[in-house]
mmCIF file of N, CA and C in Angstrom:
data_model
loop_
_atom_site.group_PDB
_atom_site.id
_atom_site.type_symbol
_atom_site.label_atom_id
_atom_site.label_comp_id
_atom_site.label_asym_id
_atom_site.label_seq_id
_atom_site.Cartn_x
_atom_site.Cartn_y
_atom_site.Cartn_z
ATOM 1 N N MET A 19 -9.665 -2.238 8.634
ATOM 2 C CA MET A 19 -8.327 -2.031 9.119
ATOM 3 C C MET A 19 -7.355 -2.752 8.190
ATOM 4 N N ALA A 20 -6.284 -2.066 7.848
ATOM 5 C CA ALA A 20 -5.265 -2.671 6.991
ATOM 6 C C ALA A 20 -4.736 -3.952 7.632
ATOM 7 N N LYS A 21 -4.306 -4.860 6.781
ATOM 8 C CA LYS A 21 -3.796 -6.157 7.251
ATOM 9 C C LYS A 21 -2.291 -6.213 7.046
ATOM 10 N N PHE A 22 -1.601 -6.721 8.048
ATOM 11 C CA PHE A 22 -0.151 -6.841 8.026
ATOM 12 C C PHE A 22 0.215 -8.300 7.806
ATOM 13 N N SER A 23 1.175 -8.556 6.928
ATOM 14 C CA SER A 23 1.579 -9.924 6.621
ATOM 15 C C SER A 23 2.288 -10.564 7.808
ATOM 16 N N THR A 24 2.350 -11.888 7.797
ATOM 17 C CA THR A 24 3.094 -12.621 8.821
ATOM 18 C C THR A 24 4.557 -12.189 8.816
ATOM 19 N N GLY A 25 5.135 -12.011 7.635
ATOM 20 C CA GLY A 25 6.524 -11.587 7.528
ATOM 21 C C GLY A 25 6.758 -10.236 8.190
ATOM 22 N N MET A 26 5.826 -9.302 8.032
ATOM 23 C CA MET A 26 5.977 -7.998 8.656
ATOM 24 C C MET A 26 5.813 -8.101 10.167
ATOM 25 N N ARG A 27 4.803 -8.814 10.611
ATOM 26 C CA ARG A 27 4.577 -8.955 12.055
ATOM 27 C C ARG A 27 5.751 -9.658 12.723
ATOM 28 N N ASP A 28 6.270 -10.713 12.086
ATOM 29 C CA ASP A 28 7.419 -11.432 12.653
ATOM 30 C C ASP A 28 8.638 -10.512 12.757
ATOM 31 N N ALA A 29 8.883 -9.706 11.723
ATOM 32 C CA ALA A 29 10.032 -8.805 11.747
ATOM 33 C C ALA A 29 9.877 -7.735 12.823
ATOM 34 N N MET A 30 8.647 -7.280 13.052
ATOM 35 C CA MET A 30 8.420 -6.298 14.108
ATOM 36 C C MET A 30 8.637 -6.929 15.487
ATOM 37 N N ILE A 31 8.214 -8.162 15.657
ATOM 38 C CA ILE A 31 8.436 -8.868 16.922
ATOM 39 C C ILE A 31 9.931 -9.054 17.155
ATOM 40 N N ASP A 32 10.674 -9.210 16.052
ATOM 41 C CA ASP A 32 12.118 -9.439 16.143
ATOM 42 C C ASP A 32 12.911 -8.132 16.291
ATOM 43 N N GLY A 33 12.219 -6.991 16.346
ATOM 44 C CA GLY A 33 12.891 -5.732 16.644
ATOM 45 C C GLY A 33 12.934 -4.702 15.546
ATOM 46 N N SER A 34 12.432 -4.997 14.355
ATOM 47 C CA SER A 34 12.434 -4.006 13.273
ATOM 48 C C SER A 34 11.233 -3.074 13.424
ATOM 49 N N SER A 35 11.408 -1.822 13.051
ATOM 50 C CA SER A 35 10.292 -0.876 13.112
ATOM 51 C C SER A 35 9.458 -0.969 11.835
ATOM 52 N N ALA A 36 8.191 -0.602 11.949
ATOM 53 C CA ALA A 36 7.329 -0.555 10.767
ATOM 54 C C ALA A 36 7.910 0.407 9.736
ATOM 55 N N LYS A 37 8.452 1.527 10.197
ATOM 56 C CA LYS A 37 9.043 2.515 9.284
ATOM 57 C C LYS A 37 10.210 1.909 8.512
ATOM 58 N N ALA A 38 11.092 1.205 9.212
ATOM 59 C CA ALA A 38 12.241 0.585 8.542
ATOM 60 C C ALA A 38 11.797 -0.486 7.560
ATOM 61 N N LEU A 39 10.796 -1.269 7.936
ATOM 62 C CA LEU A 39 10.337 -2.365 7.082
ATOM 63 C C LEU A 39 9.658 -1.858 5.811
ATOM 64 N N LEU A 40 8.936 -0.749 5.902
ATOM 65 C CA LEU A 40 8.175 -0.261 4.752
ATOM 66 C C LEU A 40 8.948 0.743 3.896
ATOM 67 N N THR A 41 10.018 1.308 4.423
ATOM 68 C CA THR A 41 10.843 2.204 3.615
ATOM 69 C C THR A 41 11.425 1.402 2.448
ATOM 70 N N GLY A 42 11.262 1.934 1.258
ATOM 71 C CA GLY A 42 11.720 1.235 0.057
ATOM 72 C C GLY A 42 10.630 0.452 -0.646
ATOM 73 N N CYS A 43 9.451 0.344 -0.014
ATOM 74 C CA CYS A 43 8.331 -0.367 -0.645
ATOM 75 C C CYS A 43 7.649 0.520 -1.683
ATOM 76 N N VAL A 44 6.855 -0.116 -2.528
ATOM 77 C CA VAL A 44 5.987 0.549 -3.494
ATOM 78 C C VAL A 44 4.560 0.097 -3.208
ATOM 79 N N MET A 45 3.593 0.716 -3.862
ATOM 80 C CA MET A 45 2.199 0.331 -3.654
ATOM 81 C C MET A 45 1.577 -0.129 -4.965
ATOM 82 N N ARG A 46 1.032 -1.330 -4.936
ATOM 83 C CA ARG A 46 0.281 -1.863 -6.079
ATOM 84 C C ARG A 46 -1.202 -1.698 -5.773
ATOM 85 N N ILE A 47 -1.958 -1.232 -6.756
ATOM 86 C CA ILE A 47 -3.399 -1.062 -6.591
ATOM 87 C C ILE A 47 -4.099 -1.922 -7.634
ATOM 88 N N TYR A 48 -5.055 -2.719 -7.143
ATOM 89 C CA TYR A 48 -5.744 -3.710 -7.962
ATOM 90 C C TYR A 48 -7.238 -3.440 -8.052
ATOM 91 N N GLU A 49 -7.817 -3.892 -9.163
ATOM 92 C CA GLU A 49 -9.264 -4.005 -9.276
ATOM 93 C C GLU A 49 -9.589 -5.446 -8.938
ATOM 94 N N ALA A 50 -10.511 -5.632 -8.041
ATOM 95 C CA ALA A 50 -10.903 -6.992 -7.671
ATOM 96 C C ALA A 50 -12.257 -6.914 -6.977
ATOM 97 N N PRO A 51 -13.087 -7.928 -7.158
ATOM 98 C CA PRO A 51 -14.360 -7.923 -6.434
ATOM 99 C C PRO A 51 -14.142 -8.013 -4.926
ATOM 100 N N ALA A 52 -13.061 -8.637 -4.531
ATOM 101 C CA ALA A 52 -12.713 -8.727 -3.115
ATOM 102 C C ALA A 52 -11.208 -8.867 -3.005
ATOM 103 N N ALA A 53 -10.650 -8.275 -1.965
ATOM 104 C CA ALA A 53 -9.213 -8.406 -1.726
ATOM 105 C C ALA A 53 -8.913 -9.821 -1.249
ATOM 106 N N PRO A 54 -7.677 -10.269 -1.400
ATOM 107 C CA PRO A 54 -7.304 -11.572 -0.826
ATOM 108 C C PRO A 54 -7.633 -11.602 0.672
ATOM 109 N N ALA A 55 -7.783 -12.785 1.215
ATOM 110 C CA ALA A 55 -8.193 -12.944 2.613
ATOM 111 C C ALA A 55 -7.243 -12.273 3.589
ATOM 112 N N ASP A 56 -5.958 -12.268 3.270
ATOM 113 C CA ASP A 56 -4.965 -11.635 4.133
ATOM 114 C C ASP A 56 -3.761 -11.238 3.295
ATOM 115 N N ALA A 57 -2.807 -10.555 3.917
ATOM 116 C CA ALA A 57 -1.651 -10.048 3.181
ATOM 117 C C ALA A 57 -0.647 -11.141 2.827
ATOM 118 N N ASP A 58 -0.826 -12.358 3.363
ATOM 119 C CA ASP A 58 0.033 -13.490 3.003
ATOM 120 C C ASP A 58 -0.420 -14.167 1.705
ATOM 121 N N ALA A 59 -1.689 -14.024 1.374
ATOM 122 C CA ALA A 59 -2.272 -14.705 0.211
ATOM 123 C C ALA A 59 -1.729 -14.107 -1.093
ATOM 124 N N ALA A 60 -1.842 -14.871 -2.163
ATOM 125 C CA ALA A 60 -1.424 -14.392 -3.482
ATOM 126 C C ALA A 60 -2.304 -13.229 -3.925
ATOM 127 N N GLU A 61 -1.715 -12.303 -4.666
ATOM 128 C CA GLU A 61 -2.463 -11.182 -5.206
ATOM 129 C C GLU A 61 -3.502 -11.690 -6.197
ATOM 130 N N THR A 62 -4.645 -11.010 -6.241
ATOM 131 C CA THR A 62 -5.720 -11.364 -7.159
ATOM 132 C C THR A 62 -6.192 -10.112 -7.882
ATOM 133 N N GLY A 63 -6.919 -10.307 -8.963
ATOM 134 C CA GLY A 63 -7.497 -9.182 -9.680
ATOM 135 C C GLY A 63 -6.557 -8.599 -10.710
ATOM 136 N N THR A 64 -6.991 -7.503 -11.309
ATOM 137 C CA THR A 64 -6.238 -6.814 -12.347
ATOM 138 C C THR A 64 -5.382 -5.722 -11.724
ATOM 139 N N LEU A 65 -4.085 -5.746 -12.007
ATOM 140 C CA LEU A 65 -3.197 -4.692 -11.531
ATOM 141 C C LEU A 65 -3.495 -3.419 -12.318
ATOM 142 N N LEU A 66 -3.930 -2.383 -11.597
ATOM 143 C CA LEU A 66 -4.243 -1.111 -12.246
ATOM 144 C C LEU A 66 -3.027 -0.191 -12.307
ATOM 145 N N MET A 67 -2.236 -0.197 -11.229
ATOM 146 C CA MET A 67 -1.082 0.712 -11.198
ATOM 147 C C MET A 67 -0.114 0.316 -10.101
ATOM 148 N N VAL A 68 1.104 0.796 -10.247
ATOM 149 C CA VAL A 68 2.127 0.683 -9.209
ATOM 150 C C VAL A 68 2.582 2.096 -8.893
ATOM 151 N N LEU A 69 2.369 2.511 -7.655
ATOM 152 C CA LEU A 69 2.820 3.822 -7.211
ATOM 153 C C LEU A 69 4.223 3.703 -6.652
ATOM 154 N N SER A 70 5.051 4.682 -6.956
ATOM 155 C CA SER A 70 6.420 4.719 -6.441
ATOM 156 C C SER A 70 6.789 6.174 -6.175
ATOM 157 N N ALA A 71 7.919 6.366 -5.538
ATOM 158 C CA ALA A 71 8.387 7.718 -5.251
ATOM 159 C C ALA A 71 8.715 8.428 -6.560
ATOM 160 N N GLY A 72 7.987 9.468 -6.849
ATOM 161 C CA GLY A 72 8.215 10.228 -8.069
ATOM 162 C C GLY A 72 7.832 9.510 -9.344
ATOM 163 N N GLY A 73 7.203 8.334 -9.232
ATOM 164 C CA GLY A 73 6.843 7.563 -10.414
ATOM 165 C C GLY A 73 8.042 6.933 -11.096
ATOM 166 N N THR A 74 9.156 6.845 -10.393
ATOM 167 C CA THR A 74 10.409 6.366 -10.983
ATOM 168 C C THR A 74 10.688 4.889 -10.715
ATOM 169 N N GLY A 75 9.844 4.264 -9.886
ATOM 170 C CA GLY A 75 10.096 2.893 -9.460
ATOM 171 C C GLY A 75 10.821 2.829 -8.131
ATOM 172 N N ALA A 76 11.282 3.981 -7.647
ATOM 173 C CA ALA A 76 11.970 4.048 -6.352
ATOM 174 C C ALA A 76 10.977 3.856 -5.213
ATOM 175 N N GLY A 77 11.467 3.296 -4.117
ATOM 176 C CA GLY A 77 10.617 3.027 -2.963
ATOM 177 C C GLY A 77 10.284 4.267 -2.159
ATOM 178 N N PHE A 78 9.289 4.103 -1.300
ATOM 179 C CA PHE A 78 8.766 5.184 -0.472
ATOM 180 C C PHE A 78 9.642 5.482 0.735
ATOM 181 N N SER A 79 9.476 6.698 1.239
ATOM 182 C CA SER A 79 10.014 7.119 2.528
ATOM 183 C C SER A 79 8.839 7.587 3.375
ATOM 184 N N PHE A 80 9.019 7.544 4.681
ATOM 185 C CA PHE A 80 7.944 7.889 5.608
ATOM 186 C C PHE A 80 8.431 8.855 6.669
ATOM 187 N N ASP A 81 7.487 9.606 7.205
ATOM 188 C CA ASP A 81 7.697 10.380 8.413
ATOM 189 C C ASP A 81 6.855 9.718 9.501
ATOM 190 N N ALA A 82 7.418 9.624 10.694
ATOM 191 C CA ALA A 82 6.684 9.061 11.825
ATOM 192 C C ALA A 82 5.882 10.162 12.510
ATOM 193 N N VAL A 83 4.701 9.809 13.007
ATOM 194 C CA VAL A 83 3.881 10.728 13.788
ATOM 195 C C VAL A 83 3.995 10.278 15.239
ATOM 196 N N THR A 84 4.872 10.934 15.975
ATOM 197 C CA THR A 84 5.158 10.548 17.353
ATOM 198 C C THR A 84 3.898 10.646 18.210
ATOM 199 N N GLY A 85 3.710 9.636 19.053
ATOM 200 C CA GLY A 85 2.573 9.616 19.965
ATOM 201 C C GLY A 85 1.286 9.098 19.355
ATOM 202 N N GLU A 86 1.292 8.794 18.054
ATOM 203 C CA GLU A 86 0.073 8.324 17.388
ATOM 204 C C GLU A 86 0.246 6.969 16.727
ATOM 205 N N ALA A 87 1.417 6.345 16.879
ATOM 206 C CA ALA A 87 1.696 5.040 16.271
ATOM 207 C C ALA A 87 1.329 5.031 14.789
ATOM 208 N N ALA A 88 1.759 6.087 14.078
ATOM 209 C CA ALA A 88 1.385 6.229 12.674
ATOM 210 C C ALA A 88 2.587 6.626 11.818
ATOM 211 N N LEU A 89 2.515 6.233 10.556
ATOM 212 C CA LEU A 89 3.463 6.651 9.526
ATOM 213 C C LEU A 89 2.691 7.436 8.474
ATOM 214 N N VAL A 90 3.304 8.486 7.940
ATOM 215 C CA VAL A 90 2.701 9.240 6.844
ATOM 216 C C VAL A 90 3.716 9.343 5.709
ATOM 217 N N ARG A 91 3.222 9.603 4.525
ATOM 218 C CA ARG A 91 4.090 9.813 3.364
ATOM 219 C C ARG A 91 5.070 10.923 3.698
ATOM 220 N N ALA A 92 6.342 10.701 3.406
ATOM 221 C CA ALA A 92 7.343 11.734 3.637
ATOM 222 C C ALA A 92 6.941 12.995 2.876
ATOM 223 N N ALA A 93 6.984 14.125 3.550
ATOM 224 C CA ALA A 93 6.523 15.378 2.960
ATOM 225 C C ALA A 93 7.250 15.726 1.669
ATOM 226 N N ALA A 94 8.492 15.304 1.535
ATOM 227 C CA ALA A 94 9.292 15.640 0.353
ATOM 228 C C ALA A 94 9.010 14.736 -0.842
ATOM 229 N N GLN A 95 8.220 13.684 -0.654
ATOM 230 C CA GLN A 95 7.990 12.728 -1.752
ATOM 231 C C GLN A 95 6.627 12.906 -2.401
ATOM 232 N N VAL A 96 6.565 12.553 -3.673
ATOM 233 C CA VAL A 96 5.313 12.452 -4.415
ATOM 234 C C VAL A 96 5.152 10.985 -4.768
ATOM 235 N N TRP A 97 4.045 10.388 -4.343
ATOM 236 C CA TRP A 97 3.776 8.980 -4.658
ATOM 237 C C TRP A 97 2.858 8.961 -5.863
ATOM 238 N N LYS A 98 3.347 8.383 -6.982
ATOM 239 C CA LYS A 98 2.546 8.461 -8.203
ATOM 240 C C LYS A 98 2.916 7.373 -9.195
ATOM 241 N N THR A 99 2.091 7.299 -10.230
ATOM 242 C CA THR A 99 2.413 6.549 -11.432
ATOM 243 C C THR A 99 2.235 7.510 -12.592
ATOM 244 N N ASP A 100 3.055 7.359 -13.600
ATOM 245 C CA ASP A 100 2.925 8.207 -14.784
ATOM 246 C C ASP A 100 1.934 7.632 -15.780
ATOM 247 N N ALA A 101 1.632 6.339 -15.650
ATOM 248 C CA ALA A 101 0.713 5.708 -16.596
ATOM 249 C C ALA A 101 -0.045 4.572 -15.918
ATOM 250 N N ILE A 102 -1.335 4.771 -15.717
ATOM 251 C CA ILE A 102 -2.201 3.721 -15.194
ATOM 252 C C ILE A 102 -2.227 2.588 -16.214
ATOM 253 N N GLY A 103 -2.134 1.338 -15.724
ATOM 254 C CA GLY A 103 -1.993 0.195 -16.617
ATOM 255 C C GLY A 103 -3.275 -0.335 -17.235
ATOM 256 N N ALA A 104 -4.417 -0.083 -16.603
ATOM 257 C CA ALA A 104 -5.679 -0.633 -17.112
ATOM 258 C C ALA A 104 -6.839 0.211 -16.605
ATOM 259 N N ASN A 105 -7.941 0.206 -17.358
ATOM 260 C CA ASN A 105 -9.170 0.831 -16.872
ATOM 261 C C ASN A 105 -9.732 -0.014 -15.737
ATOM 262 N N GLY A 106 -10.343 0.620 -14.756
ATOM 263 C CA GLY A 106 -10.984 -0.156 -13.705
ATOM 264 C C GLY A 106 -11.328 0.677 -12.493
ATOM 265 N N THR A 107 -11.832 -0.022 -11.480
ATOM 266 C CA THR A 107 -12.196 0.584 -10.202
ATOM 267 C C THR A 107 -11.278 0.020 -9.137
ATOM 268 N N MET A 108 -10.579 0.896 -8.448
ATOM 269 C CA MET A 108 -9.655 0.462 -7.410
ATOM 270 C C MET A 108 -10.412 -0.307 -6.326
ATOM 271 N N GLY A 109 -9.854 -1.485 -5.955
ATOM 272 C CA GLY A 109 -10.498 -2.312 -4.944
ATOM 273 C C GLY A 109 -9.643 -2.533 -3.717
ATOM 274 N N TYR A 110 -8.340 -2.768 -3.929
ATOM 275 C CA TYR A 110 -7.445 -2.934 -2.785
ATOM 276 C C TYR A 110 -6.021 -2.545 -3.164
ATOM 277 N N PHE A 111 -5.224 -2.266 -2.131
ATOM 278 C CA PHE A 111 -3.816 -1.939 -2.339
ATOM 279 C C PHE A 111 -2.953 -2.926 -1.582
ATOM 280 N N ARG A 112 -1.728 -3.030 -2.040
ATOM 281 C CA ARG A 112 -0.687 -3.787 -1.336
ATOM 282 C C ARG A 112 0.584 -2.961 -1.345
ATOM 283 N N MET A 113 1.127 -2.715 -0.172
ATOM 284 C CA MET A 113 2.434 -2.095 -0.055
ATOM 285 C C MET A 113 3.424 -3.236 0.043
ATOM 286 N N VAL A 114 4.386 -3.287 -0.887
ATOM 287 C CA VAL A 114 5.296 -4.432 -1.018
ATOM 288 C C VAL A 114 6.685 -3.961 -1.437
ATOM 289 N N ALA A 115 7.669 -4.832 -1.268
ATOM 290 C CA ALA A 115 8.985 -4.586 -1.842
ATOM 291 C C ALA A 115 8.848 -4.627 -3.366
ATOM 292 N N PRO A 116 9.601 -3.813 -4.094
ATOM 293 C CA PRO A 116 9.499 -3.832 -5.558
ATOM 294 C C PRO A 116 9.731 -5.209 -6.171
ATOM 295 N N THR A 117 10.469 -6.075 -5.480
ATOM 296 C CA THR A 117 10.772 -7.410 -5.999
ATOM 297 C C THR A 117 9.768 -8.473 -5.573
ATOM 298 N N ASP A 118 8.765 -8.113 -4.790
ATOM 299 C CA ASP A 118 7.746 -9.083 -4.343
ATOM 300 C C ASP A 118 7.045 -9.653 -5.574
ATOM 301 N N ASP A 119 6.987 -10.985 -5.681
ATOM 302 C CA ASP A 119 6.380 -11.613 -6.865
ATOM 303 C C ASP A 119 4.868 -11.775 -6.757
ATOM 304 N N GLY A 120 4.284 -11.399 -5.633
ATOM 305 C CA GLY A 120 2.832 -11.451 -5.482
ATOM 306 C C GLY A 120 2.273 -12.810 -5.135
ATOM 307 N N ALA A 121 3.126 -13.820 -5.032
ATOM 308 C CA ALA A 121 2.669 -15.169 -4.677
ATOM 309 C C ALA A 121 2.398 -15.263 -3.179
ATOM 310 N N GLN A 122 1.749 -16.327 -2.780
ATOM 311 C CA GLN A 122 1.498 -16.580 -1.356
ATOM 312 C C GLN A 122 2.840 -16.610 -0.630
ATOM 313 N N SER A 123 2.908 -15.928 0.521
ATOM 314 C CA SER A 123 4.150 -15.888 1.279
ATOM 315 C C SER A 123 3.869 -15.557 2.734
ATOM 316 N N THR A 124 4.552 -16.255 3.626
ATOM 317 C CA THR A 124 4.486 -15.907 5.042
ATOM 318 C C THR A 124 5.765 -15.210 5.498
ATOM 319 N N SER A 125 6.658 -14.882 4.566
ATOM 320 C CA SER A 125 7.886 -14.184 4.930
ATOM 321 C C SER A 125 7.991 -12.785 4.314
ATOM 322 N N ALA A 126 7.236 -12.489 3.282
ATOM 323 C CA ALA A 126 7.295 -11.179 2.634
ATOM 324 C C ALA A 126 6.688 -10.104 3.541
ATOM 325 N N VAL A 127 7.286 -8.924 3.514
ATOM 326 C CA VAL A 127 6.748 -7.775 4.252
ATOM 327 C C VAL A 127 5.704 -7.112 3.365
ATOM 328 N N ARG A 128 4.451 -7.069 3.865
ATOM 329 C CA ARG A 128 3.344 -6.522 3.090
ATOM 330 C C ARG A 128 2.325 -5.861 4.008
ATOM 331 N N VAL A 129 1.662 -4.838 3.470
ATOM 332 C CA VAL A 129 0.479 -4.260 4.098
ATOM 333 C C VAL A 129 -0.581 -4.237 3.017
ATOM 334 N N GLN A 130 -1.783 -4.677 3.358
ATOM 335 C CA GLN A 130 -2.889 -4.753 2.402
ATOM 336 C C GLN A 130 -4.100 -4.046 2.985
ATOM 337 N N GLY A 131 -4.817 -3.326 2.125
ATOM 338 C CA GLY A 131 -6.036 -2.673 2.578
ATOM 339 C C GLY A 131 -6.982 -2.406 1.431
ATOM 340 N N THR A 132 -8.199 -2.075 1.774
ATOM 341 C CA THR A 132 -9.223 -1.767 0.781
ATOM 342 C C THR A 132 -9.069 -0.320 0.308
ATOM 343 N N VAL A 133 -9.568 -0.069 -0.903
ATOM 344 C CA VAL A 133 -9.582 1.279 -1.462
ATOM 345 C C VAL A 133 -11.026 1.610 -1.801
ATOM 346 N N GLY A 134 -11.467 2.801 -1.439
ATOM 347 C CA GLY A 134 -12.831 3.201 -1.757
ATOM 348 C C GLY A 134 -13.035 4.683 -1.550
ATOM 349 N N THR A 135 -14.256 5.123 -1.820
ATOM 350 C CA THR A 135 -14.588 6.544 -1.718
ATOM 351 C C THR A 135 -15.362 6.875 -0.451
ATOM 352 N N ALA A 136 -15.700 5.881 0.340
ATOM 353 C CA ALA A 136 -16.525 6.111 1.529
ATOM 354 C C ALA A 136 -15.797 5.700 2.800
ATOM 355 N N ALA A 137 -16.261 6.242 3.901
ATOM 356 C CA ALA A 137 -15.722 5.868 5.205
ATOM 357 C C ALA A 137 -15.784 4.358 5.342
ATOM 358 N N GLY A 138 -14.771 3.803 5.958
ATOM 359 C CA GLY A 138 -14.686 2.354 6.095
ATOM 360 C C GLY A 138 -13.615 1.752 5.213
ATOM 361 N N ALA A 139 -13.259 2.452 4.129
ATOM 362 C CA ALA A 139 -12.155 1.985 3.284
ATOM 363 C C ALA A 139 -10.850 2.261 4.025
ATOM 364 N N ASP A 140 -9.881 1.374 3.862
ATOM 365 C CA ASP A 140 -8.579 1.600 4.490
ATOM 366 C C ASP A 140 -7.836 2.759 3.840
ATOM 367 N N MET A 141 -8.070 2.963 2.555
ATOM 368 C CA MET A 141 -7.492 4.103 1.838
ATOM 369 C C MET A 141 -8.617 4.772 1.062
ATOM 370 N N MET A 142 -8.970 5.976 1.488
ATOM 371 C CA MET A 142 -10.037 6.711 0.811
ATOM 372 C C MET A 142 -9.467 7.547 -0.326
ATOM 373 N N VAL A 143 -10.157 7.497 -1.459
ATOM 374 C CA VAL A 143 -9.798 8.287 -2.635
ATOM 375 C C VAL A 143 -11.031 9.059 -3.080
ATOM 376 N N SER A 144 -10.833 10.158 -3.805
ATOM 377 C CA SER A 144 -11.975 10.956 -4.243
ATOM 378 C C SER A 144 -12.738 10.283 -5.375
ATOM 379 N N ASN A 145 -12.038 9.492 -6.185
ATOM 380 C CA ASN A 145 -12.669 8.773 -7.285
ATOM 381 C C ASN A 145 -11.905 7.467 -7.487
ATOM 382 N N ALA A 146 -12.573 6.343 -7.321
ATOM 383 C CA ALA A 146 -11.908 5.039 -7.421
ATOM 384 C C ALA A 146 -11.806 4.538 -8.855
ATOM 385 N N ASP A 147 -12.459 5.199 -9.791
ATOM 386 C CA ASP A 147 -12.409 4.789 -11.193
ATOM 387 C C ASP A 147 -11.207 5.426 -11.877
ATOM 388 N N VAL A 148 -10.429 4.615 -12.597
ATOM 389 C CA VAL A 148 -9.241 5.109 -13.279
ATOM 390 C C VAL A 148 -9.261 4.690 -14.748
ATOM 391 N N VAL A 149 -8.536 5.454 -15.556
ATOM 392 C CA VAL A 149 -8.477 5.216 -16.997
ATOM 393 C C VAL A 149 -7.031 4.935 -17.380
ATOM 394 N N ALA A 150 -6.835 3.888 -18.161
ATOM 395 C CA ALA A 150 -5.493 3.479 -18.583
ATOM 396 C C ALA A 150 -4.766 4.615 -19.291
ATOM 397 N N GLY A 151 -3.461 4.686 -19.014
ATOM 398 C CA GLY A 151 -2.599 5.639 -19.692
ATOM 399 C C GLY A 151 -2.379 6.938 -18.953
ATOM 400 N N GLY A 152 -3.309 7.310 -18.090
ATOM 401 C CA GLY A 152 -3.179 8.580 -17.387
ATOM 402 C C GLY A 152 -2.317 8.481 -16.142
ATOM 403 N N PRO A 153 -1.843 9.622 -15.659
ATOM 404 C CA PRO A 153 -1.090 9.631 -14.411
ATOM 405 C C PRO A 153 -2.048 9.574 -13.219
ATOM 406 N N TRP A 154 -1.518 9.235 -12.052
ATOM 407 C CA TRP A 154 -2.311 9.231 -10.820
ATOM 408 C C TRP A 154 -1.384 9.504 -9.654
ATOM 409 N N ILE A 155 -1.795 10.386 -8.760
ATOM 410 C CA ILE A 155 -0.989 10.774 -7.603
ATOM 411 C C ILE A 155 -1.771 10.514 -6.327
ATOM 412 N N LEU A 156 -1.094 9.921 -5.355
ATOM 413 C CA LEU A 156 -1.656 9.751 -4.015
ATOM 414 C C LEU A 156 -1.122 10.905 -3.171
ATOM 415 N N ASN A 157 -1.996 11.851 -2.860
ATOM 416 C CA ASN A 157 -1.564 13.074 -2.189
ATOM 417 C C ASN A 157 -1.301 12.898 -0.701
ATOM 418 N N TYR A 158 -1.973 11.954 -0.071
ATOM 419 C CA TYR A 158 -1.838 11.797 1.381
ATOM 420 C C TYR A 158 -1.936 10.310 1.716
ATOM 421 N N PHE A 159 -1.077 9.868 2.601
ATOM 422 C CA PHE A 159 -1.145 8.475 3.058
ATOM 423 C C PHE A 159 -0.763 8.451 4.525
ATOM 424 N N ARG A 160 -1.570 7.776 5.314
ATOM 425 C CA ARG A 160 -1.319 7.591 6.749
ATOM 426 C C ARG A 160 -1.628 6.154 7.091
ATOM 427 N N LEU A 161 -0.672 5.503 7.714
ATOM 428 C CA LEU A 161 -0.838 4.128 8.173
ATOM 429 C C LEU A 161 -0.699 4.134 9.686
ATOM 430 N N THR A 162 -1.773 3.754 10.369
ATOM 431 C CA THR A 162 -1.779 3.716 11.823
ATOM 432 C C THR A 162 -1.739 2.257 12.267
ATOM 433 N N LEU A 163 -0.817 1.931 13.143
ATOM 434 C CA LEU A 163 -0.738 0.579 13.666
ATOM 435 C C LEU A 163 -1.925 0.331 14.584
ATOM 436 N N PRO A 164 -2.495 -0.867 14.544
ATOM 437 C CA PRO A 164 -3.678 -1.159 15.364
ATOM 438 C C PRO A 164 -3.367 -1.142 16.855
ATOM 439 N N THR A 165 -4.395 -0.885 17.635
ATOM 440 C CA THR A 165 -4.235 -0.879 19.091
ATOM 441 C C THR A 165 -4.410 -2.263 19.673
ATOM 442 N N ALA A 166 -5.016 -3.150 18.921
ATOM 443 C CA ALA A 166 -5.222 -4.505 19.426
ATOM 444 C C ALA A 166 -4.963 -5.517 18.331
#
């Protein structure tokens, strides 16, 4: 299950919606033997790519799935990078504000999850291996808030 940072949980308790908090974020995907312990911890591993709306650096938009406590990629957006930064195997992702410095923080809004090709990964991809320089597109994204 994806992990929500203290900053995100606190903002939701204070009345902000998950959709409002994550709109404008980008997604960083890392190669790492293991993801950080939680979304508050500093980023680890090799940064493979940063996905943004249209690959322009612009933040994401979401559509809400009413009755399912879920957000999906806005149908009108393409989440991509035009150039993967390094060869590697995707291990985890972080959805963050473009200005997030990746350091330990209990106030930053973040969502972190594992990336893999099998059931059990928070974000499933058809092939987790990437090659530097090439483009990469995330065709579908759904984030469901936990029930407990």
